[in-house]
Amino acid sequence: MSEHHGYSEDDVQREVTELQGKSATAASLFDLRRIIGALFVLYGVIVTIAGINPSDADLDKAEGVNINLWTGLGMLLLGIFFLVWLKLRPTPPPTPAEPPQDERAE
């Protein structure tokens, strides 16, 4: 015999559903594509800004190529790619494990 402690089966199911929703939110929040994309966009903006007005010494070091500008733009594109990928193919929510057939019959 099981004791109910004032909880109905609906209360338990509602709580399980709420926890599953929180788990799915946490999974999507900490998706590596979001973290990598955000970091590349952030650093891409910083490096691109540094490359907008390069000094003559910087250009001489890179044999006349504005390496900060090109690297920053590449980082921006890569970060945007990761964020678009996340948007187009979101993380699927975790599926609850179903008990085996013999346990459900009880």
Coordinates of C-alpha atoms in Angstrom, one line a residue:
M1 CA 0.0 0.0 0.0
S2 CA 1.3 3.4 -0.8
E3 CA 0.8 6.6 1.1
H4 CA -0.2 9.7 -0.8
H5 CA 0.9 12.5 1.5
G6 CA -1.8 14.8 0.0
Y7 CA -0.4 14.7 -3.6
S8 CA -2.7 13.5 -6.3
E9 CA -1.4 11.8 -9.5
D10 CA -2.3 15.0 -11.4
D11 CA -0.1 17.1 -9.0
V12 CA 2.8 14.7 -9.6
Q13 CA 2.3 14.7 -13.4
R14 CA 2.1 18.5 -13.4
E15 CA 5.4 18.7 -11.4
V16 CA 7.1 16.3 -13.8
T17 CA 5.9 18.3 -16.8
E18 CA 7.2 21.5 -15.2
L19 CA 10.6 19.9 -14.5
Q20 CA 10.8 18.6 -18.0
G21 CA 10.2 22.1 -19.3
K22 CA 12.9 23.6 -17.1
S23 CA 15.3 20.8 -18.3
A24 CA 14.6 21.6 -21.9
T25 CA 15.1 25.3 -21.3
A26 CA 18.4 24.6 -19.5
A27 CA 19.5 22.3 -22.4
S28 CA 18.8 25.0 -25.0
L29 CA 20.4 27.7 -22.9
F30 CA 23.7 25.9 -22.5
D31 CA 23.8 24.6 -26.1
L32 CA 27.4 24.8 -27.3
R33 CA 26.4 26.5 -30.5
R34 CA 24.9 29.4 -28.6
I35 CA 28.1 29.8 -26.5
I36 CA 30.5 29.4 -29.4
G37 CA 28.4 31.7 -31.6
A38 CA 28.2 34.4 -29.0
L39 CA 31.9 34.3 -28.3
F40 CA 32.9 34.5 -31.9
V41 CA 30.5 37.4 -32.6
L42 CA 31.8 39.3 -29.5
Y43 CA 35.5 38.7 -30.4
G44 CA 34.8 39.3 -34.1
V45 CA 33.3 42.8 -33.3
I46 CA 36.3 43.6 -31.1
V47 CA 38.9 42.5 -33.7
T48 CA 37.0 44.2 -36.5
I49 CA 37.0 47.5 -34.6
A50 CA 40.7 47.1 -34.0
G51 CA 41.2 46.6 -37.8
I52 CA 39.2 49.6 -38.9
N53 CA 42.1 52.0 -38.4
P54 CA 45.3 50.0 -38.5
S55 CA 48.6 51.6 -37.7
D56 CA 51.4 51.6 -40.3
A57 CA 53.4 49.3 -38.0
D58 CA 50.6 46.8 -37.9
L59 CA 50.3 46.8 -41.7
D60 CA 54.1 46.4 -42.1
K61 CA 54.0 43.4 -39.7
A62 CA 51.3 41.7 -41.9
E63 CA 53.0 42.6 -45.2
G64 CA 50.3 45.1 -46.1
V65 CA 47.3 43.0 -45.3
N66 CA 44.8 44.4 -42.7
I67 CA 44.8 41.1 -40.8
N68 CA 42.7 42.4 -37.9
L69 CA 39.9 43.5 -40.2
W70 CA 39.8 40.2 -42.2
T71 CA 40.1 38.0 -39.1
G72 CA 37.4 40.0 -37.3
L73 CA 35.1 39.7 -40.3
G74 CA 35.8 35.9 -40.5
M75 CA 35.0 35.5 -36.8
L76 CA 31.8 37.5 -37.1
L77 CA 30.7 35.3 -40.0
L78 CA 31.5 32.1 -38.1
G79 CA 29.7 33.3 -35.0
I80 CA 26.6 34.3 -37.1
F81 CA 26.8 30.8 -38.7
F82 CA 26.6 29.1 -35.3
L83 CA 23.7 31.3 -34.2
V84 CA 21.7 30.8 -37.4
W85 CA 22.4 27.0 -37.2
L86 CA 21.0 27.0 -33.6
K87 CA 17.9 28.9 -34.8
L88 CA 17.3 26.6 -37.8
R89 CA 17.9 23.4 -35.9
P90 CA 17.1 23.9 -32.2
T91 CA 18.0 21.3 -29.6
P92 CA 15.1 18.8 -29.4
P93 CA 13.5 18.5 -26.0
P94 CA 14.5 15.5 -24.0
T95 CA 12.0 12.7 -24.2
P96 CA 10.8 11.1 -21.0
A97 CA 11.9 7.5 -20.5
E98 CA 8.9 5.2 -20.6
P99 CA 8.7 2.3 -18.1
P100 CA 8.8 -1.2 -19.5
Q101 CA 5.5 -2.9 -20.3
D102 CA 5.4 -5.1 -17.2
E103 CA 5.8 -2.1 -14.8
R104 CA 3.0 -0.1 -16.4
A105 CA 0.5 -3.0 -15.8
E106 CA 0.9 -2.6 -12.0

